[in-house]
Coordinates of C-alpha atoms in Angstrom, one line a residue:
Chain A
M894 CA -21.3 -7.7 22.7
T895 CA -23.8 -9.3 25.0
E896 CA -23.6 -6.3 27.3
A897 CA -24.3 -4.0 24.4
N898 CA -27.2 -6.1 23.3
A899 CA -28.6 -6.2 26.8
G900 CA -28.4 -2.4 26.8
V901 CA -30.3 -2.1 23.6
I902 CA -33.0 -4.4 24.9
D903 CA -33.3 -2.4 28.1
H904 CA -33.5 0.8 26.2
A905 CA -36.3 -0.6 24.1
A906 CA -38.1 -1.9 27.2
S907 CA -37.9 1.5 28.9
H908 CA -40.7 2.7 26.7
T909 CA -43.1 0.4 28.4
P910 CA -44.5 1.4 31.9
P911 CA -42.0 1.4 34.8
R912 CA -40.6 -1.9 35.4
K913 CA -38.1 -3.2 38.0
R914 CA -34.6 -3.0 36.6
R915 CA -33.3 -6.5 36.2
I916 CA -30.0 -7.1 38.1
R917 CA -27.6 -8.6 35.7
W918 CA -25.7 -11.1 37.8
G919 CA -23.5 -12.0 34.9
A920 CA -22.1 -8.5 34.6
I921 CA -21.6 -8.3 38.3
G922 CA -19.7 -11.6 38.3
D923 CA -17.5 -10.3 35.4
H924 CA -16.6 -7.2 37.2
A925 CA -15.9 -9.0 40.4
V926 CA -13.5 -11.2 38.6
L927 CA -11.8 -8.2 37.0
I928 CA -11.6 -6.3 40.3
V929 CA -10.2 -9.2 42.2
G930 CA -7.7 -9.8 39.4
S931 CA -6.5 -6.2 39.3
L932 CA -6.2 -6.0 43.1
F933 CA -4.2 -9.2 43.0
M934 CA -1.9 -7.6 40.4
M935 CA -1.6 -4.4 42.3
L936 CA -1.1 -5.7 45.8
P937 CA 2.7 -6.3 45.5
L938 CA 3.1 -2.8 44.1
L939 CA 1.1 -1.4 47.0
M940 CA 3.1 -3.3 49.5
V941 CA 6.3 -1.9 48.0
L942 CA 4.8 1.5 48.2
Q943 CA 3.9 1.0 51.8
M944 CA 7.4 -0.1 52.7
T945 CA 8.8 3.1 51.3
T946 CA 6.9 5.1 53.9
V947 CA 8.0 3.3 57.1
P948 CA 11.5 3.2 58.6
D949 CA 13.7 0.3 57.4
V950 CA 13.8 -1.1 61.0
E951 CA 10.1 -1.6 61.0
V952 CA 10.2 -3.6 57.8
I953 CA 12.6 -6.0 59.4
K954 CA 10.6 -6.1 62.7
T955 CA 7.0 -6.4 61.6
G956 CA 7.2 -7.3 57.9
P957 CA 4.5 -6.0 55.7
S958 CA 1.8 -4.0 57.5
L959 CA -0.9 -1.7 56.7
T960 CA 0.6 1.3 58.6
I961 CA 1.6 4.2 56.5
G962 CA 4.6 6.0 58.0
H963 CA 6.2 9.4 57.4
Q964 CA 9.5 8.3 55.8
L965 CA 8.5 8.9 52.2
P966 CA 10.1 12.4 51.7
E967 CA 13.2 11.3 53.5
N968 CA 13.4 8.1 51.4
F969 CA 12.8 10.0 48.3
D970 CA 15.6 12.3 49.1
K971 CA 17.9 9.4 49.8
A972 CA 16.8 7.5 46.7
M973 CA 17.1 10.3 44.3
F974 CA 19.9 12.5 45.5
Q975 CA 22.2 10.5 47.8
A976 CA 24.8 8.1 46.5
S977 CA 25.1 4.7 48.0
G978 CA 28.5 3.6 46.8
F979 CA 32.0 4.9 47.2
S980 CA 32.3 7.3 44.3
G981 CA 29.3 9.3 45.2
Q982 CA 28.1 9.1 41.6
N983 CA 25.3 6.6 41.7
T984 CA 22.5 8.8 42.9
G985 CA 19.0 7.8 41.9
L986 CA 18.9 10.8 39.6
N987 CA 22.1 9.7 37.8
M988 CA 20.9 6.2 37.5
L989 CA 17.6 7.4 36.1
K990 CA 19.5 9.4 33.5
N991 CA 21.5 6.4 32.6
S992 CA 18.4 4.3 32.3
F993 CA 16.8 6.8 30.0
I994 CA 19.9 6.9 27.8
L995 CA 20.0 3.2 27.6
G996 CA 16.2 2.8 27.0
I997 CA 16.0 5.5 24.4
G998 CA 19.3 4.8 22.7
F999 CA 18.4 1.1 22.6
A1000 CA 14.9 1.7 21.2
L1001 CA 16.0 4.3 18.6
G1002 CA 19.0 2.2 17.6
K1003 CA 16.9 -0.9 17.1
I1004 CA 14.3 1.0 15.1
L1005 CA 16.9 2.6 12.9
I1006 CA 18.8 -0.6 12.2
G1007 CA 15.7 -2.7 11.8
M1008 CA 14.1 -0.2 9.4
M1009 CA 17.2 0.1 7.2
A1010 CA 17.7 -3.6 7.1
A1011 CA 14.1 -4.2 6.2
Y1012 CA 14.3 -1.4 3.5
A1013 CA 17.3 -3.1 1.9
I1014 CA 15.7 -6.5 2.0
V1015 CA 12.3 -5.5 0.7
Y1016 CA 13.1 -2.8 -1.9
F1017 CA 16.4 -3.7 -3.4
R1018 CA 16.9 -6.6 -5.8
M1019 CA 19.7 -8.3 -4.1
R1020 CA 20.9 -11.8 -4.5
F1021 CA 20.1 -13.9 -1.5
A1022 CA 17.9 -11.2 0.1
T1023 CA 15.5 -13.8 1.4
L1024 CA 18.4 -15.8 2.7
A1025 CA 19.8 -12.7 4.4
F1026 CA 16.4 -12.1 6.0
W1027 CA 16.1 -15.6 7.4
V1028 CA 19.7 -15.5 8.7
I1029 CA 18.8 -12.3 10.5
F1030 CA 15.6 -14.0 11.7
T1031 CA 17.4 -17.0 13.1
T1032 CA 19.4 -14.7 15.4
L1033 CA 16.2 -14.6 17.5
L1034 CA 17.4 -18.0 18.6
L1035 CA 20.7 -16.5 19.8
P1036 CA 19.8 -14.0 22.5
L1037 CA 22.4 -12.0 24.3
E1038 CA 22.7 -14.6 27.0
V1039 CA 24.0 -17.2 24.6
R1040 CA 26.7 -14.9 23.1
I1041 CA 27.5 -12.9 26.2
L1042 CA 31.1 -13.9 26.6
P1043 CA 32.2 -13.1 23.0
S1044 CA 30.1 -10.0 23.1
Y1045 CA 31.8 -8.9 26.3
E1046 CA 35.2 -9.6 24.8
V1047 CA 34.5 -7.6 21.7
V1048 CA 33.3 -4.6 23.7
Q1049 CA 36.2 -4.9 26.1
K1050 CA 38.7 -5.0 23.3
L1051 CA 37.1 -2.0 21.7
G1052 CA 37.5 -0.2 24.9
M1053 CA 33.8 0.4 25.3
L1054 CA 33.4 -0.8 28.9
N1055 CA 31.7 1.7 31.1
T1056 CA 30.5 3.8 28.1
Y1057 CA 27.0 4.4 26.8
Q1058 CA 28.0 3.1 23.4
G1059 CA 29.2 -0.1 25.0
L1060 CA 25.9 -0.4 26.7
I1061 CA 23.8 0.2 23.6
I1062 CA 25.5 -0.8 20.4
P1063 CA 26.0 -4.5 21.0
L1064 CA 22.3 -4.8 21.7
I1065 CA 20.7 -2.9 18.9
A1066 CA 20.9 -5.4 16.0
S1067 CA 17.4 -6.6 16.0
A1068 CA 15.6 -9.4 14.3
T1069 CA 12.3 -8.5 15.8
A1070 CA 12.3 -4.9 14.5
T1071 CA 13.6 -6.1 11.1
F1072 CA 10.9 -8.6 10.9
F1073 CA 8.1 -6.2 11.8
F1074 CA 9.3 -3.5 9.4
R1075 CA 9.7 -6.1 6.6
Q1076 CA 6.1 -7.2 7.0
F1077 CA 5.0 -3.6 7.1
F1078 CA 7.0 -2.5 4.0
R1079 CA 5.7 -5.5 2.1
S1080 CA 2.2 -4.2 2.6
V1081 CA 3.1 -0.8 1.2
P1082 CA 1.7 -0.7 -2.4
E1083 CA 4.2 -1.1 -5.2
E1084 CA 2.7 1.8 -7.1
L1085 CA 3.9 4.2 -4.4
V1086 CA 7.5 3.3 -5.1
E1087 CA 6.9 3.7 -8.8
A1088 CA 5.0 7.0 -8.4
A1089 CA 8.0 8.3 -6.3
R1090 CA 10.4 7.1 -8.9
I1091 CA 8.6 9.0 -11.6
D1092 CA 8.4 12.0 -9.3
G1093 CA 12.2 11.9 -9.2
A1094 CA 12.7 10.5 -5.7
G1095 CA 15.8 8.4 -5.3
P1096 CA 16.2 5.6 -2.8
V1097 CA 17.2 7.9 0.1
K1098 CA 14.5 10.4 -0.6
F1099 CA 11.9 7.7 -0.9
F1100 CA 12.9 6.3 2.4
I1101 CA 12.9 9.6 4.3
D1102 CA 10.0 11.3 2.5
I1103 CA 7.6 8.4 2.1
L1104 CA 8.5 5.3 4.0
V1105 CA 9.4 6.8 7.3
P1106 CA 6.3 9.0 7.6
L1107 CA 4.2 6.1 6.5
S1108 CA 5.7 3.9 9.2
R1109 CA 5.2 6.3 12.1
T1110 CA 2.6 4.3 13.9
M1111 CA 4.8 1.2 13.4
I1112 CA 7.8 3.1 14.7
A1113 CA 5.8 4.1 17.8
A1114 CA 4.8 0.6 18.4
M1115 CA 8.3 -0.6 18.1
F1116 CA 9.5 2.2 20.3
I1117 CA 7.3 1.1 23.2
I1118 CA 8.3 -2.5 23.0
M1119 CA 12.0 -1.7 22.6
F1120 CA 12.1 1.1 25.2
V1121 CA 10.6 -1.2 27.9
Y1122 CA 12.9 -4.0 26.8
G1123 CA 16.0 -1.7 27.0
W1124 CA 14.9 -0.1 30.2
N1125 CA 14.6 -3.5 31.8
Q1126 CA 18.0 -4.8 30.7
Y1127 CA 19.8 -6.2 33.6
L1128 CA 22.5 -8.7 32.7
W1129 CA 24.3 -6.7 30.1
P1130 CA 24.5 -3.5 32.1
T1131 CA 25.7 -5.5 35.0
M1132 CA 28.6 -6.9 33.0
I1133 CA 29.5 -3.8 31.1
T1134 CA 29.3 -1.2 33.8
T1135 CA 31.7 -1.5 36.7
E1136 CA 31.9 2.2 37.5
E1137 CA 29.1 3.5 39.6
D1138 CA 28.4 6.6 37.6
M1139 CA 27.3 4.3 34.7
F1140 CA 24.8 2.2 36.7
T1141 CA 21.3 2.0 35.4
L1142 CA 18.3 2.0 37.8
V1143 CA 17.6 -1.7 37.4
R1144 CA 21.1 -2.6 38.1
G1145 CA 21.6 0.0 40.9
I1146 CA 18.7 -1.2 43.0
K1147 CA 20.5 -4.5 43.5
Q1148 CA 23.5 -2.7 44.8
I1149 CA 21.5 -1.1 47.5
T1150 CA 19.9 -4.2 48.9
Q1151 CA 23.2 -6.0 48.7
V1152 CA 24.6 -4.4 51.9
L1153 CA 23.0 -7.1 54.2
E1154 CA 26.5 -8.1 55.3
G1155 CA 27.6 -6.8 58.6
N1156 CA 25.2 -5.2 61.0
R1157 CA 23.7 -2.7 58.8
I1158 CA 20.0 -2.9 57.9
P1159 CA 19.4 -2.9 54.2
E1160 CA 17.8 0.3 53.0
Y1161 CA 14.5 -1.2 52.1
G1162 CA 12.7 2.1 51.9
R1163 CA 15.2 3.5 49.5
A1164 CA 15.4 0.4 47.3
N1165 CA 11.7 0.0 47.1
L1166 CA 11.2 3.6 46.2
L1167 CA 13.8 3.3 43.4
A1168 CA 11.9 0.2 42.2
I1169 CA 8.8 2.3 42.0
I1170 CA 10.6 5.1 40.2
A1171 CA 12.0 2.5 37.8
I1172 CA 8.5 1.3 37.0
I1173 CA 7.1 4.8 36.2
P1174 CA 8.8 5.7 32.9
P1175 CA 7.9 2.4 31.0
V1176 CA 4.4 2.7 32.3
M1177 CA 4.2 6.3 31.1
V1178 CA 5.6 5.4 27.7
V1179 CA 3.0 2.7 27.3
I1180 CA 0.1 4.9 28.5
F1181 CA 1.0 7.8 26.2
F1182 CA 1.8 5.7 23.2
Q1183 CA -0.8 3.0 23.5
S1184 CA -3.2 4.4 21.0
W1185 CA -0.3 4.6 18.5
F1186 CA 0.7 1.2 19.5
V1187 CA -2.6 -0.4 18.7
K1188 CA -2.8 1.6 15.4
G1189 CA 0.7 0.5 14.5
L1190 CA 0.0 -3.1 14.8
T1191 CA -3.5 -3.1 13.4
E1192 CA -4.2 -0.2 11.1
S1193 CA -3.4 -0.1 7.4
D1194 CA -3.6 3.4 6.2
K1195 CA -1.9 3.0 2.9
Chain B
M711 CA 4.4 17.2 -26.4
A712 CA 6.2 14.4 -27.9
Q713 CA 6.5 11.8 -30.6
V714 CA 7.0 8.4 -29.2
S715 CA 8.4 5.6 -31.3
L716 CA 8.7 1.9 -30.4
K717 CA 10.9 -0.3 -32.6
N718 CA 10.6 -4.0 -32.1
I719 CA 10.2 -3.7 -28.4
R720 CA 10.2 -7.0 -26.7
K721 CA 9.8 -8.1 -23.1
V722 CA 11.0 -11.4 -21.7
Y723 CA 10.8 -12.0 -18.0
P724 CA 13.7 -13.6 -16.2
N725 CA 11.7 -16.8 -15.9
G726 CA 11.6 -17.0 -19.7
A727 CA 8.0 -15.9 -20.2
E728 CA 7.6 -13.6 -23.2
A729 CA 5.2 -10.9 -22.1
L730 CA 5.5 -8.9 -25.3
T731 CA 6.5 -10.1 -28.8
P732 CA 8.6 -7.6 -30.8
S733 CA 6.2 -4.7 -31.4
S734 CA 6.5 -1.5 -33.2
F735 CA 4.4 1.6 -33.5
D736 CA 4.7 5.4 -33.6
I737 CA 2.6 7.9 -31.7
G738 CA 2.3 11.4 -33.1
D739 CA 2.4 14.7 -31.3
G740 CA -0.6 15.3 -29.1
E741 CA -2.2 12.0 -30.0
F742 CA -4.3 10.0 -27.5
V743 CA -3.5 6.3 -28.0
V744 CA -5.4 3.6 -26.1
L745 CA -3.9 0.2 -25.5
V746 CA -6.7 -2.2 -25.0
G747 CA -6.9 -6.0 -24.4
P748 CA -7.8 -8.6 -21.9
S749 CA -5.8 -9.1 -18.7
G750 CA -2.4 -10.5 -19.2
C751 CA -2.2 -9.4 -22.9
G752 CA 1.0 -7.3 -22.2
K753 CA -0.6 -3.9 -22.4
S754 CA 0.5 -2.8 -18.9
T755 CA 3.9 -4.2 -19.4
L756 CA 4.3 -2.2 -22.6
L757 CA 3.2 1.0 -20.8
R758 CA 5.6 0.3 -17.9
M759 CA 8.4 -0.1 -20.3
V760 CA 7.6 3.2 -21.8
A761 CA 7.6 4.6 -18.2
G762 CA 10.9 3.0 -17.4
L763 CA 9.5 0.9 -14.6
E764 CA 10.2 -2.3 -16.5
E765 CA 13.3 -3.0 -18.4
I766 CA 13.2 -3.3 -22.2
T767 CA 14.6 -6.7 -23.2
E768 CA 15.0 -5.9 -26.8
G769 CA 14.2 -3.1 -29.2
E770 CA 14.4 0.7 -29.1
L771 CA 12.2 3.2 -27.4
T772 CA 12.6 6.8 -28.4
I773 CA 10.7 9.9 -27.1
N774 CA 11.2 13.0 -29.3
G775 CA 14.0 11.2 -31.1
R776 CA 16.0 10.5 -27.9
V777 CA 16.6 6.8 -27.1
M778 CA 15.1 6.2 -23.7
N779 CA 15.9 2.5 -23.1
D780 CA 18.3 3.1 -20.2
V781 CA 17.0 6.5 -19.0
D782 CA 15.7 6.7 -15.4
P783 CA 11.9 7.2 -15.2
A784 CA 12.4 10.5 -13.6
D785 CA 14.4 11.8 -16.5
R786 CA 12.0 10.6 -19.3
D787 CA 9.8 13.7 -19.0
I788 CA 6.7 11.5 -18.4
A789 CA 4.0 11.5 -15.9
M790 CA 2.0 8.5 -14.9
V791 CA -1.5 8.0 -13.4
F792 CA -1.9 4.7 -11.6
Q793 CA -4.9 2.5 -11.2
N794 CA -5.0 2.8 -7.4
Y795 CA -3.9 6.5 -7.7
A796 CA -0.7 5.8 -5.7
L797 CA -1.1 9.1 -3.7
Y798 CA 1.2 9.5 -0.8
P799 CA -1.2 8.9 2.1
H800 CA 0.6 11.0 4.6
M801 CA 0.9 14.2 2.5
S802 CA -1.8 16.7 1.9
V803 CA -3.2 17.1 -1.6
R804 CA -1.0 20.2 -2.1
K805 CA 2.1 18.3 -1.1
N806 CA 1.2 15.3 -3.3
I807 CA 0.9 17.5 -6.3
A808 CA 4.0 19.5 -5.5
Y809 CA 6.2 16.5 -4.6
G810 CA 7.6 15.9 -8.1
L811 CA 8.3 19.6 -8.6
K812 CA 10.0 19.8 -5.3
N813 CA 12.3 16.9 -6.2
R814 CA 13.3 18.8 -9.3
K815 CA 14.4 21.7 -7.3
T816 CA 11.7 24.0 -8.8
P817 CA 11.6 27.4 -7.1
K818 CA 8.9 27.7 -4.4
D819 CA 6.9 30.4 -6.1
V820 CA 6.8 28.5 -9.4
I821 CA 5.5 25.4 -7.5
E822 CA 2.8 27.4 -5.8
R823 CA 1.7 28.9 -9.0
K824 CA 1.6 25.6 -10.8
V825 CA -0.2 23.8 -8.0
A826 CA -2.8 26.5 -8.0
E827 CA -3.3 26.3 -11.7
A828 CA -3.6 22.5 -11.6
A829 CA -6.0 22.7 -8.7
A830 CA -8.2 25.3 -10.5
M831 CA -8.2 23.2 -13.6
L832 CA -9.3 20.1 -11.7
N833 CA -11.7 21.7 -9.2
L834 CA -9.5 20.8 -6.3
N835 CA -9.1 24.2 -4.7
E836 CA -11.0 23.5 -1.6
Y837 CA -9.3 20.1 -1.0
L838 CA -5.7 21.2 -1.2
D839 CA -5.1 20.8 2.5
R840 CA -6.9 17.5 2.9
K841 CA -5.3 14.1 3.1
P842 CA -6.0 11.6 0.4
S843 CA -7.9 9.4 2.8
Q844 CA -10.4 12.3 3.2
L845 CA -11.3 12.3 -0.5
S846 CA -13.6 10.3 -2.6
G847 CA -12.4 8.0 -5.4
G848 CA -13.1 10.6 -8.1
Q849 CA -11.3 13.3 -6.2
R850 CA -8.3 11.1 -5.6
Q851 CA -8.2 10.4 -9.2
R852 CA -8.2 14.1 -9.9
V853 CA -5.3 14.6 -7.5
A854 CA -3.4 11.9 -9.3
M855 CA -4.1 13.8 -12.5
G856 CA -3.0 17.0 -10.9
R857 CA 0.3 15.4 -9.9
A858 CA 0.8 14.5 -13.5
I859 CA -0.1 17.8 -15.1
V860 CA 1.9 20.1 -12.9
R861 CA 5.1 18.6 -14.2
D862 CA 4.2 19.7 -17.8
P863 CA 5.4 16.3 -19.1
A864 CA 6.0 15.5 -22.7
L865 CA 4.0 12.3 -22.3
F866 CA 1.1 11.2 -20.1
L867 CA 0.8 7.5 -19.2
F868 CA -2.5 6.2 -17.8
D869 CA -2.6 2.7 -16.3
E870 CA -6.3 1.8 -16.0
P871 CA -7.0 5.0 -14.1
L872 CA -10.8 4.5 -14.0
S873 CA -11.2 0.9 -13.1
N874 CA -11.5 1.6 -9.3
L875 CA -14.4 4.0 -9.8
D876 CA -18.0 3.2 -10.0
A877 CA -19.8 3.2 -13.4
K878 CA -21.3 6.6 -13.2
L879 CA -18.2 8.4 -12.1
R880 CA -16.2 6.4 -14.6
N881 CA -18.3 7.9 -17.5
Q882 CA -17.8 11.4 -16.0
M883 CA -14.1 11.1 -15.5
R884 CA -13.7 9.6 -19.0
I885 CA -15.0 12.8 -20.4
E886 CA -12.9 14.9 -18.1
I887 CA -9.7 13.1 -18.9
K888 CA -10.4 13.4 -22.6
A889 CA -11.2 17.1 -22.3
L890 CA -8.1 17.7 -20.2
Q891 CA -5.9 15.9 -22.7
R892 CA -7.4 17.9 -25.6
R893 CA -6.9 21.2 -23.7
L894 CA -3.3 20.4 -22.8
G895 CA -2.4 18.7 -26.0
V896 CA -0.1 16.3 -24.4
T897 CA 0.7 13.0 -26.1
S898 CA -0.9 10.3 -24.1
I899 CA -0.9 6.5 -23.8
Y900 CA -3.8 5.0 -22.0
V901 CA -4.1 1.4 -20.9
T902 CA -7.5 -0.1 -20.3
H903 CA -9.3 -3.4 -20.5
D904 CA -12.6 -1.6 -21.1
Q905 CA -13.4 -1.5 -24.8
V906 CA -16.0 1.4 -24.2
E907 CA -13.2 3.5 -22.7
A908 CA -11.0 2.7 -25.7
M909 CA -13.7 3.5 -28.3
T910 CA -14.7 6.7 -26.7
M911 CA -11.4 8.2 -25.7
A912 CA -8.9 7.2 -28.3
D913 CA -7.6 8.9 -31.4
R914 CA -6.1 5.6 -32.2
I915 CA -6.6 2.2 -30.6
I916 CA -4.0 -0.5 -30.3
V917 CA -5.7 -3.8 -29.6
M918 CA -3.5 -6.4 -27.9
N919 CA -3.8 -10.1 -27.3
A920 CA -1.4 -12.6 -25.7
G921 CA 1.6 -10.3 -26.0
R922 CA 0.9 -9.3 -29.6
I923 CA -0.5 -6.3 -31.3
E924 CA -3.7 -7.4 -33.1
Q925 CA -4.6 -4.2 -34.8
I926 CA -3.8 -0.5 -34.7
G927 CA -6.4 1.9 -36.0
T928 CA -8.9 4.6 -35.3
P929 CA -12.0 3.6 -33.3
A930 CA -14.1 3.5 -36.4
E931 CA -11.6 1.3 -38.3
I932 CA -11.3 -1.1 -35.4
Y933 CA -15.0 -1.3 -35.0
H934 CA -16.0 -1.7 -38.7
R935 CA -12.9 -3.4 -40.1
P936 CA -11.5 -5.6 -37.5
A937 CA -8.3 -7.2 -38.5
S938 CA -9.0 -10.5 -36.8
T939 CA -11.7 -12.5 -35.1
F940 CA -10.1 -11.5 -31.8
V941 CA -10.6 -7.8 -32.4
A942 CA -14.1 -8.5 -33.8
S943 CA -15.2 -10.3 -30.6
F944 CA -13.3 -8.1 -28.2
M945 CA -14.5 -4.7 -29.3
G946 CA -18.1 -3.8 -29.2
A947 CA -20.9 -4.8 -26.9
P948 CA -22.5 -7.1 -27.8
P949 CA -19.5 -8.3 -29.9
M950 CA -19.5 -9.0 -33.6
N951 CA -21.3 -12.1 -34.7
L952 CA -18.9 -14.8 -36.0
I953 CA -20.5 -17.5 -38.1
S954 CA -18.9 -20.3 -40.1
A955 CA -19.8 -20.1 -43.7
R956 CA -18.6 -21.5 -47.0
L957 CA -17.1 -19.7 -49.9
D958 CA -18.3 -21.2 -53.1
G959 CA -18.0 -20.0 -56.6
G960 CA -17.6 -16.3 -55.6
R961 CA -20.5 -16.5 -53.2
V962 CA -20.6 -16.7 -49.4
M963 CA -23.1 -19.3 -48.3
I964 CA -24.6 -20.1 -44.9
N965 CA -26.6 -23.3 -44.9
G966 CA -27.1 -23.0 -48.6
D967 CA -28.3 -19.5 -48.4
T968 CA -26.3 -16.9 -50.3
V969 CA -25.5 -14.0 -48.0
L970 CA -22.8 -12.2 -50.1
A971 CA -22.7 -12.4 -53.8
A972 CA -19.2 -11.2 -54.6
A973 CA -16.2 -12.7 -52.9
E974 CA -13.0 -14.3 -54.1
G975 CA -11.7 -17.7 -53.3
S976 CA -13.4 -20.9 -52.0
G977 CA -13.5 -23.1 -48.9
A978 CA -14.5 -22.6 -45.3
V979 CA -14.6 -19.0 -44.0
T980 CA -15.7 -17.2 -40.9
L981 CA -18.2 -14.5 -41.5
G982 CA -18.4 -11.5 -39.2
I983 CA -21.2 -9.0 -38.9
R984 CA -22.1 -6.5 -36.2
P985 CA -25.5 -7.1 -34.5
E986 CA -26.8 -3.8 -35.8
D987 CA -26.0 -4.5 -39.4
V988 CA -28.7 -7.2 -39.6
V989 CA -32.2 -6.4 -41.0
L990 CA -35.2 -8.2 -39.7
G991 CA -38.0 -8.9 -42.2
A992 CA -39.9 -11.5 -44.1
E993 CA -38.1 -10.7 -47.3
G994 CA -34.8 -11.7 -45.6
S995 CA -32.9 -14.6 -47.2
I996 CA -31.8 -16.4 -44.0
S997 CA -33.8 -18.0 -41.3
F998 CA -33.1 -17.1 -37.7
H999 CA -34.5 -18.5 -34.5
V1000 CA -35.0 -16.0 -31.7
D1001 CA -34.6 -17.5 -28.2
I1002 CA -34.3 -14.5 -25.8
I1003 CA -35.1 -10.9 -26.2
E1004 CA -33.2 -8.4 -24.0
E1005 CA -35.1 -5.2 -23.6
L1006 CA -32.7 -2.3 -23.2
G1007 CA -35.1 0.6 -23.5
A1008 CA -33.6 2.4 -26.5
H1009 CA -33.1 -0.8 -28.3
R1010 CA -33.5 -4.6 -28.1
L1011 CA -31.1 -7.4 -28.4
L1012 CA -32.4 -10.6 -29.9
H1013 CA -30.3 -13.6 -29.0
G1014 CA -30.9 -16.8 -30.9
R1015 CA -29.5 -19.3 -33.4
L1016 CA -28.5 -18.9 -37.0
A1017 CA -27.6 -22.2 -38.7
D1018 CA -27.2 -23.7 -35.3
Q1019 CA -24.7 -21.0 -34.2
E1020 CA -25.1 -18.3 -31.7
F1021 CA -26.2 -15.0 -33.2
T1022 CA -27.3 -11.7 -31.8
I1023 CA -29.3 -9.0 -33.5
H1024 CA -29.5 -5.4 -32.4
V1025 CA -32.8 -3.7 -33.3
G1026 CA -34.4 -0.4 -32.6
K1027 CA -37.2 -0.1 -30.0
D1028 CA -39.8 0.4 -32.7
V1029 CA -39.1 -2.9 -34.4
E1030 CA -41.5 -5.7 -33.5
A1031 CA -39.9 -8.9 -32.4
A1032 CA -41.1 -12.1 -30.8
P1033 CA -39.4 -15.4 -29.9
G1034 CA -39.5 -18.0 -32.7
E1035 CA -38.6 -18.4 -36.3
T1036 CA -38.1 -15.3 -38.4
R1037 CA -36.1 -14.2 -41.4
I1038 CA -33.2 -11.8 -41.6
A1039 CA -30.9 -10.2 -44.1
L1040 CA -27.3 -9.1 -43.6
K1041 CA -26.1 -5.8 -44.9
S1042 CA -23.6 -6.9 -47.5
D1043 CA -21.2 -3.9 -47.1
A1044 CA -20.9 -4.6 -43.4
I1045 CA -19.7 -8.1 -43.7
T1046 CA -16.1 -9.0 -42.9
L1047 CA -14.7 -12.3 -43.8
F1048 CA -12.0 -14.0 -41.7
H1049 CA -9.7 -17.0 -42.3
P1050 CA -11.3 -19.9 -40.3
E1051 CA -8.0 -21.0 -38.8
T1052 CA -5.8 -18.0 -38.4
G1053 CA -8.7 -15.7 -37.7
K1054 CA -7.1 -13.0 -39.8
A1055 CA -9.4 -10.8 -41.9
L1056 CA -9.4 -11.8 -45.6

């Protein structure tokens, strides 16, 4: 605001005869802080990127350096297309695929379940609807880590170890999404429901024709949050997947750096490159959806 | 077109509040009935019960002879226009209008033809592909009307459709709605808290207060022969003057002045007279003190005190008036007498 005001004043002043432009030290200070801050945040990433370009031996010998080597194509090839384990299945490409399936399945599942739960709670006259909502809400206090053993047992008994459904389904019941959609649905005007009823739309039609399109910005916002959250899952995939072809990226990277035993040098270049690859999709999702994200959480176009 | 009949319809909410005492009335084919009353008088509840959006606690609602108490709103052959339009924000005007038809599995070509007809009737042709958010309030209201008329319903229900519009647009839409209803000849129930809308649009007005029907009648009946002091003070702007008077030996007296020579009974009484039914002049039998003069261009309102009670007179622009004491006479055929306690007309 002050910047904008300063601009206006400058503009007005420019009508008067040429005058030395005042240096705004405040703005320079602000930008300096921002630049230093962003460099500080990016430095570790840049270091990781640098390490992917030099031979692994050099990382051990010299540690982080400023040299940029020629190993990037080779490391990329190793990271994406060569398997590190015994089965030959856990190539980077395969892990990327698994991560995408987990991330997208996780996000879509959470959105679907959350929306339907919120729809039931908000629009249907049920006994104990509020109680049901608060019970769902309290599950926020019981994250996966708390119930991981029983969850594992259930999944194991259902024979879903090393399957995508085993990876996704136990995680998709979501208090967060239910909460957000409940708040959103409550802000949808009552008359819309009544108009739809008079227009002959039953509950399912109303949900699909009216409520889902109305919620699209909200769905996008939820998708971002949930995709990133699902993508970054570590503990659950580690427990559920024992077969290498089911590994996700986040879990697979660990596997690569684990070979420190013996006289082999850990494949730093490969692991670091995989780490970078693992960062890219969530970043892309956030960049592409961010305008929707802001809309979803702030706009009220009803 | 339809005949609507309500028999002892009553509404009690689960918390025990009685929103509507048992009420009965009939609406004839093609009639335009306006429900009017202050907020919370039960008029919207009544409309919503006719629409099927609110359950009927007791009584019987029939449309064209068919009992509708437990029929789904979609199957009552009604269309409703809401106060805030209730357009589907993500659909174009065309889709908004067509949605009800689509849900009834109407063939595509029929839908297209009907939407085009409705759009032409409402001057919406150039807006068909816009979203509601790109329209003005009046246009949105027209879309809501379009959504109602494409369905060819037996009954239109309007729930304060004009109260979100500014005054000028409201006058214009009032006329448009009335003209449209005339042209289509569809039976209509219209809810409003604005007595001007009620007076100007209705074939018949139903005045409601505190969950009760106060009076049913044509605008002229309601205006000139109010059935209670509530109706008298609610309808008309400025409202009817209500003055306590005494009935004595067949004459109505205010402060010892006889204002009406022939009336039956005796005791306290409330006298009602419209501000325009008062004649200003030295030969008048009653003294009146003018406090404030409101200049309204075409006419003036004189606010003051008559026998120490508030009183308003409506005079033409050519009538001279000044603050202070003056004398007035009441047109005797325009006087209505009310019971002082129950407020019912005598």
